[in-house]
Amino acid sequence: MTYEAGVHQGAEPRPADLYSDLFGTQASTLEVVSTGRLTQVGARPPIRTYLAQLWKRRHFLWAEARAKVTSGTRETLLGQTWLVINPMLNGLAYYLIFGKVLNSSKGIDNFLGYLIIGVFLFQFTTQSVTGGAKSIASGRNLIRAFTFPRASLPISVVLRGILNLAPTLGAMFVLLLVLPEQEHWTAAAALFPAVLVLQVLFTTGLALLLARAAAALPDLNQLISVLMRFWLYGSAVFFSIDRFKDYPWIVGVMEANPMYMVLDAARDTLLYGAVPSLSTWLGLGGWAIGTLVVGFVVFWWAEESYGRA
């Protein structure tokens, strides 16, 4: 046996040969990515792309809202029953103070029903607006860790409010049916869902607008609860607008208030069997669509600023 044969038959393979045996048969690929395909992390996409991104995440937003609704009352004994108890307790307090002590029920047909509708529906807007304003600050760690359309945060708060509203509406309908001065609903009650949809659209736009404002000016969160209280009083939740008939400018301001339009239309359809006037539909529709469009565009325009220190 020659030396060369011994090397080939008994010697260990050289490192270069072992490397070739292990990796030589694997094809290596190299892809060149053009700069046109690269995007800046956190950059504001075109508004149509932004809307498409939100739509793709709709199932996640619903799931996230349901999870937070459940976890929010998990540590209490009564659980989600508090979603109904809270507005009922608020309504009772307003009934005792304004209906009995201050006698604001004078001149209002079915004051209990009038008050219940006002308190229950206004609470949805209050919770959605205050929570939406705080959504960017509370979700700042999430914003810094992941890339997603930031409008998901205030929209998720509104979805949570809608889920909270479902049992609240159920309790409201039961109370309207069983309390004294029971109402016999007419065909006009079928228009109530349309009123509710317009309220949701308006509230979503306002939540987006205030989320943008509070992200730029965090101190605004401290004022929103006070402003909501003024708005509550200005929406005729527990008194009639007729008490200001000697002050036409006050009546005009209140009638232009979108939440007064919501409550007035809801009371017409559910309590008084009346179809809301055309001016109410046009005014409420204008507020709802206009606020949603303006709030969304304003929020989208500042997309790149959210999450910064």
PDB file of C-alpha atoms in Angstrom:
ATOM      1  CA  MET A   1       0.000   0.000   0.000  1.00  0.00           C
ATOM      2  CA  THR A   2       1.405   3.317  -0.950  1.00  0.00           C
ATOM      3  CA  TYR A   3       1.624   6.317   1.270  1.00  0.00           C
ATOM      4  CA  GLU A   4      -0.952   8.143  -0.789  1.00  0.00           C
ATOM      5  CA  ALA A   5      -3.393   5.218  -0.500  1.00  0.00           C
ATOM      6  CA  GLY A   6      -2.924   5.063   3.250  1.00  0.00           C
ATOM      7  CA  VAL A   7      -3.739   8.681   3.507  1.00  0.00           C
ATOM      8  CA  HIS A   8      -6.909   8.214   1.542  1.00  0.00           C
ATOM      9  CA  GLN A   9      -7.989   5.047   3.302  1.00  0.00           C
ATOM     10  CA  GLY A  10      -7.000   5.551   6.935  1.00  0.00           C
ATOM     11  CA  ALA A  11      -6.404   9.224   7.515  1.00  0.00           C
ATOM     12  CA  GLU A  12      -8.979  11.547   8.964  1.00  0.00           C
ATOM     13  CA  PRO A  13     -10.571  13.873   6.423  1.00  0.00           C
ATOM     14  CA  ARG A  14      -9.278  17.385   6.374  1.00  0.00           C
ATOM     15  CA  PRO A  15     -11.395  20.106   7.893  1.00  0.00           C
ATOM     16  CA  ALA A  16     -11.996  21.610   4.510  1.00  0.00           C
ATOM     17  CA  ASP A  17     -13.365  18.299   3.196  1.00  0.00           C
ATOM     18  CA  LEU A  18     -15.674  17.866   6.248  1.00  0.00           C
ATOM     19  CA  TYR A  19     -17.061  21.324   5.755  1.00  0.00           C
ATOM     20  CA  SER A  20     -17.739  20.554   2.121  1.00  0.00           C
ATOM     21  CA  ASP A  21     -19.513  17.314   3.013  1.00  0.00           C
ATOM     22  CA  LEU A  22     -21.748  19.018   5.527  1.00  0.00           C
ATOM     23  CA  PHE A  23     -22.526  22.270   3.811  1.00  0.00           C
ATOM     24  CA  GLY A  24     -21.446  21.920   0.245  1.00  0.00           C
ATOM     25  CA  THR A  25     -24.769  20.517  -0.940  1.00  0.00           C
ATOM     26  CA  GLN A  26     -26.882  23.289   0.635  1.00  0.00           C
ATOM     27  CA  ALA A  27     -27.722  26.006  -1.747  1.00  0.00           C
ATOM     28  CA  SER A  28     -27.159  29.500  -0.481  1.00  0.00           C
ATOM     29  CA  THR A  29     -29.532  32.221  -1.559  1.00  0.00           C
ATOM     30  CA  LEU A  30     -29.093  35.934  -1.455  1.00  0.00           C
ATOM     31  CA  GLU A  31     -31.959  38.327  -1.943  1.00  0.00           C
ATOM     32  CA  VAL A  32     -31.358  41.941  -2.682  1.00  0.00           C
ATOM     33  CA  VAL A  33     -34.074  44.174  -1.206  1.00  0.00           C
ATOM     34  CA  SER A  34     -34.518  47.519  -2.858  1.00  0.00           C
ATOM     35  CA  THR A  35     -34.871  50.589  -0.661  1.00  0.00           C
ATOM     36  CA  GLY A  36     -38.314  51.150  -2.117  1.00  0.00           C
ATOM     37  CA  ARG A  37     -39.587  48.126  -0.208  1.00  0.00           C
ATOM     38  CA  LEU A  38     -38.293  49.346   3.148  1.00  0.00           C
ATOM     39  CA  THR A  39     -40.510  51.386   5.445  1.00  0.00           C
ATOM     40  CA  GLN A  40     -39.744  53.412   8.539  1.00  0.00           C
ATOM     41  CA  VAL A  41     -40.895  51.786  11.775  1.00  0.00           C
ATOM     42  CA  GLY A  42     -43.791  53.780  13.260  1.00  0.00           C
ATOM     43  CA  ALA A  43     -44.215  55.902  10.138  1.00  0.00           C
ATOM     44  CA  ARG A  44     -47.679  57.129   9.210  1.00  0.00           C
ATOM     45  CA  PRO A  45     -49.031  55.046   6.313  1.00  0.00           C
ATOM     46  CA  PRO A  46     -51.474  56.418   3.736  1.00  0.00           C
ATOM     47  CA  ILE A  47     -54.944  56.759   5.196  1.00  0.00           C
ATOM     48  CA  ARG A  48     -56.411  53.992   2.995  1.00  0.00           C
ATOM     49  CA  THR A  49     -53.660  51.608   4.101  1.00  0.00           C
ATOM     50  CA  TYR A  50     -54.268  52.674   7.691  1.00  0.00           C
ATOM     51  CA  LEU A  51     -57.955  51.861   7.426  1.00  0.00           C
ATOM     52  CA  ALA A  52     -57.117  48.471   5.890  1.00  0.00           C
ATOM     53  CA  GLN A  53     -54.762  47.707   8.777  1.00  0.00           C
ATOM     54  CA  LEU A  54     -57.481  48.519  11.297  1.00  0.00           C
ATOM     55  CA  TRP A  55     -59.984  46.338   9.447  1.00  0.00           C
ATOM     56  CA  LYS A  56     -57.575  43.381   9.472  1.00  0.00           C
ATOM     57  CA  ARG A  57     -57.330  43.675  13.260  1.00  0.00           C
ATOM     58  CA  ARG A  58     -61.082  43.866  13.892  1.00  0.00           C
ATOM     59  CA  HIS A  59     -61.302  40.340  15.362  1.00  0.00           C
ATOM     60  CA  PHE A  60     -58.421  41.016  17.724  1.00  0.00           C
ATOM     61  CA  LEU A  61     -59.987  44.292  18.842  1.00  0.00           C
ATOM     62  CA  TRP A  62     -63.259  42.560  19.730  1.00  0.00           C
ATOM     63  CA  ALA A  63     -61.434  39.774  21.564  1.00  0.00           C
ATOM     64  CA  GLU A  64     -59.299  42.273  23.478  1.00  0.00           C
ATOM     65  CA  ALA A  65     -62.361  44.334  24.423  1.00  0.00           C
ATOM     66  CA  ARG A  66     -64.221  41.261  25.673  1.00  0.00           C
ATOM     67  CA  ALA A  67     -61.222  40.178  27.744  1.00  0.00           C
ATOM     68  CA  LYS A  68     -60.934  43.576  29.422  1.00  0.00           C
ATOM     69  CA  VAL A  69     -64.663  43.768  30.132  1.00  0.00           C
ATOM     70  CA  THR A  70     -64.484  40.387  31.863  1.00  0.00           C
ATOM     71  CA  SER A  71     -61.277  41.112  33.786  1.00  0.00           C
ATOM     72  CA  GLY A  72     -62.525  44.511  34.925  1.00  0.00           C
ATOM     73  CA  THR A  73     -65.150  42.976  37.217  1.00  0.00           C
ATOM     74  CA  ARG A  74     -63.535  39.607  37.948  1.00  0.00           C
ATOM     75  CA  GLU A  75     -62.352  40.575  41.429  1.00  0.00           C
ATOM     76  CA  THR A  76     -65.800  41.710  42.609  1.00  0.00           C
ATOM     77  CA  LEU A  77     -68.450  39.467  44.109  1.00  0.00           C
ATOM     78  CA  LEU A  78     -71.196  40.539  41.715  1.00  0.00           C
ATOM     79  CA  GLY A  79     -68.964  40.579  38.644  1.00  0.00           C
ATOM     80  CA  GLN A  80     -70.542  42.013  35.494  1.00  0.00           C
ATOM     81  CA  THR A  81     -73.756  42.757  37.389  1.00  0.00           C
ATOM     82  CA  TRP A  82     -72.082  46.019  38.358  1.00  0.00           C
ATOM     83  CA  LEU A  83     -72.451  47.121  34.737  1.00  0.00           C
ATOM     84  CA  VAL A  84     -76.185  47.343  35.461  1.00  0.00           C
ATOM     85  CA  ILE A  85     -76.040  48.305  39.142  1.00  0.00           C
ATOM     86  CA  ASN A  86     -73.861  51.407  38.618  1.00  0.00           C
ATOM     87  CA  PRO A  87     -76.209  53.293  36.254  1.00  0.00           C
ATOM     88  CA  MET A  88     -79.193  52.229  38.373  1.00  0.00           C
ATOM     89  CA  LEU A  89     -77.578  53.685  41.504  1.00  0.00           C
ATOM     90  CA  ASN A  90     -76.719  56.862  39.612  1.00  0.00           C
ATOM     91  CA  GLY A  91     -80.285  57.096  38.370  1.00  0.00           C
ATOM     92  CA  LEU A  92     -81.617  56.616  41.898  1.00  0.00           C
ATOM     93  CA  ALA A  93     -79.361  59.373  43.228  1.00  0.00           C
ATOM     94  CA  TYR A  94     -80.443  61.779  40.469  1.00  0.00           C
ATOM     95  CA  TYR A  95     -84.098  60.848  41.038  1.00  0.00           C
ATOM     96  CA  LEU A  96     -83.914  61.627  44.760  1.00  0.00           C
ATOM     97  CA  ILE A  97     -81.953  64.851  44.336  1.00  0.00           C
ATOM     98  CA  PHE A  98     -83.490  66.342  41.204  1.00  0.00           C
ATOM     99  CA  GLY A  99     -86.858  64.596  41.115  1.00  0.00           C
ATOM    100  CA  LYS A 100     -87.795  64.884  44.793  1.00  0.00           C
ATOM    101  CA  VAL A 101     -85.598  67.503  46.447  1.00  0.00           C
ATOM    102  CA  LEU A 102     -85.292  70.007  43.593  1.00  0.00           C
ATOM    103  CA  ASN A 103     -88.575  68.999  41.934  1.00  0.00           C
ATOM    104  CA  SER A 104     -87.085  69.084  38.443  1.00  0.00           C
ATOM    105  CA  SER A 105     -89.602  66.436  37.351  1.00  0.00           C
ATOM    106  CA  LYS A 106     -92.307  69.083  37.046  1.00  0.00           C
ATOM    107  CA  GLY A 107     -93.777  69.139  33.557  1.00  0.00           C
ATOM    108  CA  ILE A 108     -92.039  65.917  32.403  1.00  0.00           C
ATOM    109  CA  ASP A 109     -94.215  62.982  31.411  1.00  0.00           C
ATOM    110  CA  ASN A 110     -92.870  59.728  32.865  1.00  0.00           C
ATOM    111  CA  PHE A 111     -89.949  61.330  34.669  1.00  0.00           C
ATOM    112  CA  LEU A 112     -88.536  57.945  35.726  1.00  0.00           C
ATOM    113  CA  GLY A 113     -88.283  56.766  32.131  1.00  0.00           C
ATOM    114  CA  TYR A 114     -86.949  60.180  31.084  1.00  0.00           C
ATOM    115  CA  LEU A 115     -84.232  59.953  33.729  1.00  0.00           C
ATOM    116  CA  ILE A 116     -83.336  56.301  33.076  1.00  0.00           C
ATOM    117  CA  ILE A 117     -82.745  56.876  29.360  1.00  0.00           C
ATOM    118  CA  GLY A 118     -80.659  59.965  30.057  1.00  0.00           C
ATOM    119  CA  VAL A 119     -78.447  58.376  32.713  1.00  0.00           C
ATOM    120  CA  PHE A 120     -77.905  55.039  30.958  1.00  0.00           C
ATOM    121  CA  LEU A 121     -77.055  56.459  27.522  1.00  0.00           C
ATOM    122  CA  PHE A 122     -74.938  59.324  28.790  1.00  0.00           C
ATOM    123  CA  GLN A 123     -72.845  56.925  30.870  1.00  0.00           C
ATOM    124  CA  PHE A 124     -71.748  55.110  27.693  1.00  0.00           C
ATOM    125  CA  THR A 125     -70.433  58.330  26.174  1.00  0.00           C
ATOM    126  CA  THR A 126     -68.740  59.336  29.433  1.00  0.00           C
ATOM    127  CA  GLN A 127     -66.889  56.037  29.830  1.00  0.00           C
ATOM    128  CA  SER A 128     -65.838  55.883  26.177  1.00  0.00           C
ATOM    129  CA  VAL A 129     -64.629  59.478  25.993  1.00  0.00           C
ATOM    130  CA  THR A 130     -62.677  59.467  29.273  1.00  0.00           C
ATOM    131  CA  GLY A 131     -61.162  56.057  28.549  1.00  0.00           C
ATOM    132  CA  GLY A 132     -60.332  56.997  24.968  1.00  0.00           C
ATOM    133  CA  ALA A 133     -58.537  60.144  26.091  1.00  0.00           C
ATOM    134  CA  LYS A 134     -56.288  58.068  28.366  1.00  0.00           C
ATOM    135  CA  SER A 135     -55.730  55.240  25.878  1.00  0.00           C
ATOM    136  CA  ILE A 136     -52.448  56.521  24.417  1.00  0.00           C
ATOM    137  CA  ALA A 137     -50.857  57.113  27.819  1.00  0.00           C
ATOM    138  CA  SER A 138     -51.990  53.742  29.173  1.00  0.00           C
ATOM    139  CA  GLY A 139     -50.833  51.945  26.028  1.00  0.00           C
ATOM    140  CA  ARG A 140     -47.466  53.648  25.669  1.00  0.00           C
ATOM    141  CA  ASN A 141     -45.423  50.519  26.482  1.00  0.00           C
ATOM    142  CA  LEU A 142     -47.408  48.577  23.891  1.00  0.00           C
ATOM    143  CA  ILE A 143     -46.819  51.311  21.331  1.00  0.00           C
ATOM    144  CA  ARG A 144     -43.062  51.210  21.896  1.00  0.00           C
ATOM    145  CA  ALA A 145     -42.904  47.410  21.690  1.00  0.00           C
ATOM    146  CA  PHE A 146     -45.091  46.674  18.640  1.00  0.00           C
ATOM    147  CA  THR A 147     -46.024  48.183  15.315  1.00  0.00           C
ATOM    148  CA  PHE A 148     -49.779  48.549  14.824  1.00  0.00           C
ATOM    149  CA  PRO A 149     -52.247  51.324  13.975  1.00  0.00           C
ATOM    150  CA  ARG A 150     -52.454  53.440  17.113  1.00  0.00           C
ATOM    151  CA  ALA A 151     -56.124  54.193  16.524  1.00  0.00           C
ATOM    152  CA  SER A 152     -56.731  50.650  17.747  1.00  0.00           C
ATOM    153  CA  LEU A 153     -56.321  51.900  21.311  1.00  0.00           C
ATOM    154  CA  PRO A 154     -59.185  54.450  21.520  1.00  0.00           C
ATOM    155  CA  ILE A 155     -61.354  52.303  19.237  1.00  0.00           C
ATOM    156  CA  SER A 156     -60.840  49.368  21.593  1.00  0.00           C
ATOM    157  CA  VAL A 157     -62.072  51.534  24.472  1.00  0.00           C
ATOM    158  CA  VAL A 158     -65.263  52.352  22.550  1.00  0.00           C
ATOM    159  CA  LEU A 159     -65.783  48.655  21.744  1.00  0.00           C
ATOM    160  CA  ARG A 160     -65.432  47.942  25.445  1.00  0.00           C
ATOM    161  CA  GLY A 161     -68.072  50.567  26.130  1.00  0.00           C
ATOM    162  CA  ILE A 162     -70.406  48.938  23.602  1.00  0.00           C
ATOM    163  CA  LEU A 163     -70.005  45.568  25.320  1.00  0.00           C
ATOM    164  CA  ASN A 164     -70.707  47.227  28.663  1.00  0.00           C
ATOM    165  CA  LEU A 165     -73.726  48.956  27.139  1.00  0.00           C
ATOM    166  CA  ALA A 166     -75.407  45.709  26.044  1.00  0.00           C
ATOM    167  CA  PRO A 167     -76.489  44.533  29.548  1.00  0.00           C
ATOM    168  CA  THR A 168     -77.167  48.146  30.514  1.00  0.00           C
ATOM    169  CA  LEU A 169     -79.660  48.508  27.655  1.00  0.00           C
ATOM    170  CA  GLY A 170     -81.296  45.248  28.679  1.00  0.00           C
ATOM    171  CA  ALA A 171     -81.817  46.579  32.192  1.00  0.00           C
ATOM    172  CA  MET A 172     -83.059  49.893  30.792  1.00  0.00           C
ATOM    173  CA  PHE A 173     -85.728  48.209  28.673  1.00  0.00           C
ATOM    174  CA  VAL A 174     -86.880  46.084  31.621  1.00  0.00           C
ATOM    175  CA  LEU A 175     -87.142  49.138  33.870  1.00  0.00           C
ATOM    176  CA  LEU A 176     -89.117  51.056  31.266  1.00  0.00           C
ATOM    177  CA  LEU A 177     -91.581  48.184  31.084  1.00  0.00           C
ATOM    178  CA  VAL A 178     -92.059  47.403  34.787  1.00  0.00           C
ATOM    179  CA  LEU A 179     -91.780  50.777  36.542  1.00  0.00           C
ATOM    180  CA  PRO A 180     -94.842  52.956  37.151  1.00  0.00           C
ATOM    181  CA  GLU A 181     -96.107  54.855  34.105  1.00  0.00           C
ATOM    182  CA  GLN A 182     -95.312  51.860  31.925  1.00  0.00           C
ATOM    183  CA  GLU A 183     -94.818  52.640  28.294  1.00  0.00           C
ATOM    184  CA  HIS A 184     -96.551  50.874  25.430  1.00  0.00           C
ATOM    185  CA  TRP A 185     -94.036  51.021  22.636  1.00  0.00           C
ATOM    186  CA  THR A 186     -95.095  51.901  19.129  1.00  0.00           C
ATOM    187  CA  ALA A 187     -93.468  51.420  15.737  1.00  0.00           C
ATOM    188  CA  ALA A 188     -91.315  54.474  16.495  1.00  0.00           C
ATOM    189  CA  ALA A 189     -89.276  52.308  18.898  1.00  0.00           C
ATOM    190  CA  ALA A 190     -87.786  50.561  15.851  1.00  0.00           C
ATOM    191  CA  LEU A 191     -85.851  53.774  15.175  1.00  0.00           C
ATOM    192  CA  PHE A 192     -83.966  53.579  18.477  1.00  0.00           C
ATOM    193  CA  PRO A 193     -81.126  51.405  17.037  1.00  0.00           C
ATOM    194  CA  ALA A 194     -80.471  54.114  14.446  1.00  0.00           C
ATOM    195  CA  VAL A 195     -80.149  56.679  17.246  1.00  0.00           C
ATOM    196  CA  LEU A 196     -77.751  54.356  19.048  1.00  0.00           C
ATOM    197  CA  VAL A 197     -75.591  53.879  15.937  1.00  0.00           C
ATOM    198  CA  LEU A 198     -75.264  57.639  15.501  1.00  0.00           C
ATOM    199  CA  GLN A 199     -74.303  57.979  19.167  1.00  0.00           C
ATOM    200  CA  VAL A 200     -71.597  55.307  18.768  1.00  0.00           C
ATOM    201  CA  LEU A 201     -70.177  57.026  15.659  1.00  0.00           C
ATOM    202  CA  PHE A 202     -70.110  60.392  17.407  1.00  0.00           C
ATOM    203  CA  THR A 203     -68.532  58.935  20.544  1.00  0.00           C
ATOM    204  CA  THR A 204     -65.850  57.119  18.524  1.00  0.00           C
ATOM    205  CA  GLY A 205     -64.873  60.319  16.731  1.00  0.00           C
ATOM    206  CA  LEU A 206     -64.736  62.234  19.998  1.00  0.00           C
ATOM    207  CA  ALA A 207     -62.624  59.513  21.652  1.00  0.00           C
ATOM    208  CA  LEU A 208     -60.124  59.671  18.760  1.00  0.00           C
ATOM    209  CA  LEU A 209     -60.018  63.466  18.900  1.00  0.00           C
ATOM    210  CA  LEU A 210     -59.465  63.592  22.665  1.00  0.00           C
ATOM    211  CA  ALA A 211     -56.906  60.758  22.508  1.00  0.00           C
ATOM    212  CA  ARG A 212     -54.861  62.930  20.145  1.00  0.00           C
ATOM    213  CA  ALA A 213     -55.320  66.041  22.295  1.00  0.00           C
ATOM    214  CA  ALA A 214     -54.452  64.254  25.556  1.00  0.00           C
ATOM    215  CA  ALA A 215     -51.366  62.680  23.975  1.00  0.00           C
ATOM    216  CA  ALA A 216     -50.107  66.174  23.162  1.00  0.00           C
ATOM    217  CA  LEU A 217     -51.337  67.731  26.431  1.00  0.00           C
ATOM    218  CA  PRO A 218     -51.524  65.092  29.219  1.00  0.00           C
ATOM    219  CA  ASP A 219     -52.975  67.606  31.688  1.00  0.00           C
ATOM    220  CA  LEU A 220     -56.193  67.482  29.681  1.00  0.00           C
ATOM    221  CA  ASN A 221     -57.015  64.147  31.324  1.00  0.00           C
ATOM    222  CA  GLN A 222     -57.420  65.954  34.627  1.00  0.00           C
ATOM    223  CA  LEU A 223     -60.018  68.288  33.143  1.00  0.00           C
ATOM    224  CA  ILE A 224     -62.105  65.842  31.153  1.00  0.00           C
ATOM    225  CA  SER A 225     -64.077  64.534  34.140  1.00  0.00           C
ATOM    226  CA  VAL A 226     -65.049  68.098  35.066  1.00  0.00           C
ATOM    227  CA  LEU A 227     -65.972  68.931  31.471  1.00  0.00           C
ATOM    228  CA  MET A 228     -68.088  65.786  31.250  1.00  0.00           C
ATOM    229  CA  ARG A 229     -70.008  66.897  34.338  1.00  0.00           C
ATOM    230  CA  PHE A 230     -70.812  70.230  32.705  1.00  0.00           C
ATOM    231  CA  TRP A 231     -71.842  68.355  29.573  1.00  0.00           C
ATOM    232  CA  LEU A 232     -74.117  66.144  31.657  1.00  0.00           C
ATOM    233  CA  TYR A 233     -75.939  69.175  33.035  1.00  0.00           C
ATOM    234  CA  GLY A 234     -76.128  70.761  29.595  1.00  0.00           C
ATOM    235  CA  SER A 235     -77.735  67.686  28.009  1.00  0.00           C
ATOM    236  CA  ALA A 236     -81.002  67.815  29.997  1.00  0.00           C
ATOM    237  CA  VAL A 237     -80.412  64.401  31.543  1.00  0.00           C
ATOM    238  CA  PHE A 238     -82.617  65.067  34.594  1.00  0.00           C
ATOM    239  CA  PHE A 239     -84.629  68.186  33.753  1.00  0.00           C
ATOM    240  CA  SER A 240     -86.627  69.538  30.863  1.00  0.00           C
ATOM    241  CA  ILE A 241     -85.276  72.095  28.444  1.00  0.00           C
ATOM    242  CA  ASP A 242     -88.605  73.912  28.744  1.00  0.00           C
ATOM    243  CA  ARG A 243     -87.538  75.467  32.047  1.00  0.00           C
ATOM    244  CA  PHE A 244     -85.300  77.791  29.995  1.00  0.00           C
ATOM    245  CA  LYS A 245     -88.008  78.901  27.569  1.00  0.00           C
ATOM    246  CA  ASP A 246     -87.565  82.499  28.765  1.00  0.00           C
ATOM    247  CA  TYR A 247     -83.935  82.332  27.663  1.00  0.00           C
ATOM    248  CA  PRO A 248     -83.993  81.450  23.973  1.00  0.00           C
ATOM    249  CA  TRP A 249     -80.207  81.528  23.604  1.00  0.00           C
ATOM    250  CA  ILE A 250     -79.823  78.818  26.285  1.00  0.00           C
ATOM    251  CA  VAL A 251     -82.438  76.690  24.552  1.00  0.00           C
ATOM    252  CA  GLY A 252     -80.627  77.179  21.235  1.00  0.00           C
ATOM    253  CA  VAL A 253     -77.277  76.125  22.677  1.00  0.00           C
ATOM    254  CA  MET A 254     -78.758  73.046  24.333  1.00  0.00           C
ATOM    255  CA  GLU A 255     -80.654  72.003  21.215  1.00  0.00           C
ATOM    256  CA  ALA A 256     -77.371  72.163  19.245  1.00  0.00           C
ATOM    257  CA  ASN A 257     -75.727  69.849  21.796  1.00  0.00           C
ATOM    258  CA  PRO A 258     -75.242  66.422  20.131  1.00  0.00           C
ATOM    259  CA  MET A 259     -75.886  64.498  23.357  1.00  0.00           C
ATOM    260  CA  TYR A 260     -79.130  66.386  23.885  1.00  0.00           C
ATOM    261  CA  MET A 261     -80.111  65.317  20.363  1.00  0.00           C
ATOM    262  CA  VAL A 262     -79.284  61.688  21.229  1.00  0.00           C
ATOM    263  CA  LEU A 263     -81.333  61.716  24.426  1.00  0.00           C
ATOM    264  CA  ASP A 264     -84.204  63.653  22.897  1.00  0.00           C
ATOM    265  CA  ALA A 265     -84.445  61.250  19.944  1.00  0.00           C
ATOM    266  CA  ALA A 266     -84.178  58.188  22.211  1.00  0.00           C
ATOM    267  CA  ARG A 267     -86.938  59.508  24.485  1.00  0.00           C
ATOM    268  CA  ASP A 268     -89.174  60.268  21.523  1.00  0.00           C
ATOM    269  CA  THR A 269     -88.826  56.735  20.150  1.00  0.00           C
ATOM    270  CA  LEU A 270     -89.021  54.805  23.435  1.00  0.00           C
ATOM    271  CA  LEU A 271     -91.165  56.954  25.743  1.00  0.00           C
ATOM    272  CA  TYR A 272     -93.468  59.098  23.687  1.00  0.00           C
ATOM    273  CA  GLY A 273     -94.036  57.008  20.577  1.00  0.00           C
ATOM    274  CA  ALA A 274     -92.923  59.863  18.319  1.00  0.00           C
ATOM    275  CA  VAL A 275     -90.618  59.932  15.335  1.00  0.00           C
ATOM    276  CA  PRO A 276     -87.756  62.418  15.891  1.00  0.00           C
ATOM    277  CA  SER A 277     -87.956  65.505  13.733  1.00  0.00           C
ATOM    278  CA  LEU A 278     -85.988  65.803  10.500  1.00  0.00           C
ATOM    279  CA  SER A 279     -83.848  68.552  12.042  1.00  0.00           C
ATOM    280  CA  THR A 280     -82.847  66.180  14.844  1.00  0.00           C
ATOM    281  CA  TRP A 281     -81.809  63.471  12.368  1.00  0.00           C
ATOM    282  CA  LEU A 282     -79.870  65.916  10.221  1.00  0.00           C
ATOM    283  CA  GLY A 283     -78.185  67.568  13.193  1.00  0.00           C
ATOM    284  CA  LEU A 284     -77.275  64.311  14.900  1.00  0.00           C
ATOM    285  CA  GLY A 285     -76.127  62.748  11.624  1.00  0.00           C
ATOM    286  CA  GLY A 286     -73.937  65.779  10.914  1.00  0.00           C
ATOM    287  CA  TRP A 287     -72.376  65.628  14.378  1.00  0.00           C
ATOM    288  CA  ALA A 288     -71.804  61.871  14.148  1.00  0.00           C
ATOM    289  CA  ILE A 289     -70.228  61.727  10.678  1.00  0.00           C
ATOM    290  CA  GLY A 290     -68.380  65.026  11.018  1.00  0.00           C
ATOM    291  CA  THR A 291     -66.855  64.191  14.408  1.00  0.00           C
ATOM    292  CA  LEU A 292     -65.851  60.700  13.265  1.00  0.00           C
ATOM    293  CA  VAL A 293     -64.131  61.961  10.096  1.00  0.00           C
ATOM    294  CA  VAL A 294     -62.392  64.888  11.787  1.00  0.00           C
ATOM    295  CA  GLY A 295     -61.372  62.809  14.819  1.00  0.00           C
ATOM    296  CA  PHE A 296     -59.967  60.007  12.675  1.00  0.00           C
ATOM    297  CA  VAL A 297     -57.996  62.310  10.361  1.00  0.00           C
ATOM    298  CA  VAL A 298     -56.589  64.351  13.262  1.00  0.00           C
ATOM    299  CA  PHE A 299     -55.549  61.178  15.084  1.00  0.00           C
ATOM    300  CA  TRP A 300     -54.039  59.584  11.959  1.00  0.00           C
ATOM    301  CA  TRP A 301     -52.081  62.740  11.119  1.00  0.00           C
ATOM    302  CA  ALA A 302     -50.177  62.508  14.425  1.00  0.00           C
ATOM    303  CA  GLU A 303     -49.561  58.751  14.153  1.00  0.00           C
ATOM    304  CA  GLU A 304     -45.759  59.116  14.254  1.00  0.00           C
ATOM    305  CA  SER A 305     -45.785  61.130  17.486  1.00  0.00           C
ATOM    306  CA  TYR A 306     -47.427  58.513  19.727  1.00  0.00           C
ATOM    307  CA  GLY A 307     -45.131  56.637  22.062  1.00  0.00           C
ATOM    308  CA  ARG A 308     -42.360  59.189  22.095  1.00  0.00           C
ATOM    309  CA  ALA A 309     -40.910  60.208  25.424  1.00  0.00           C
TER     310      ALA A 309
END
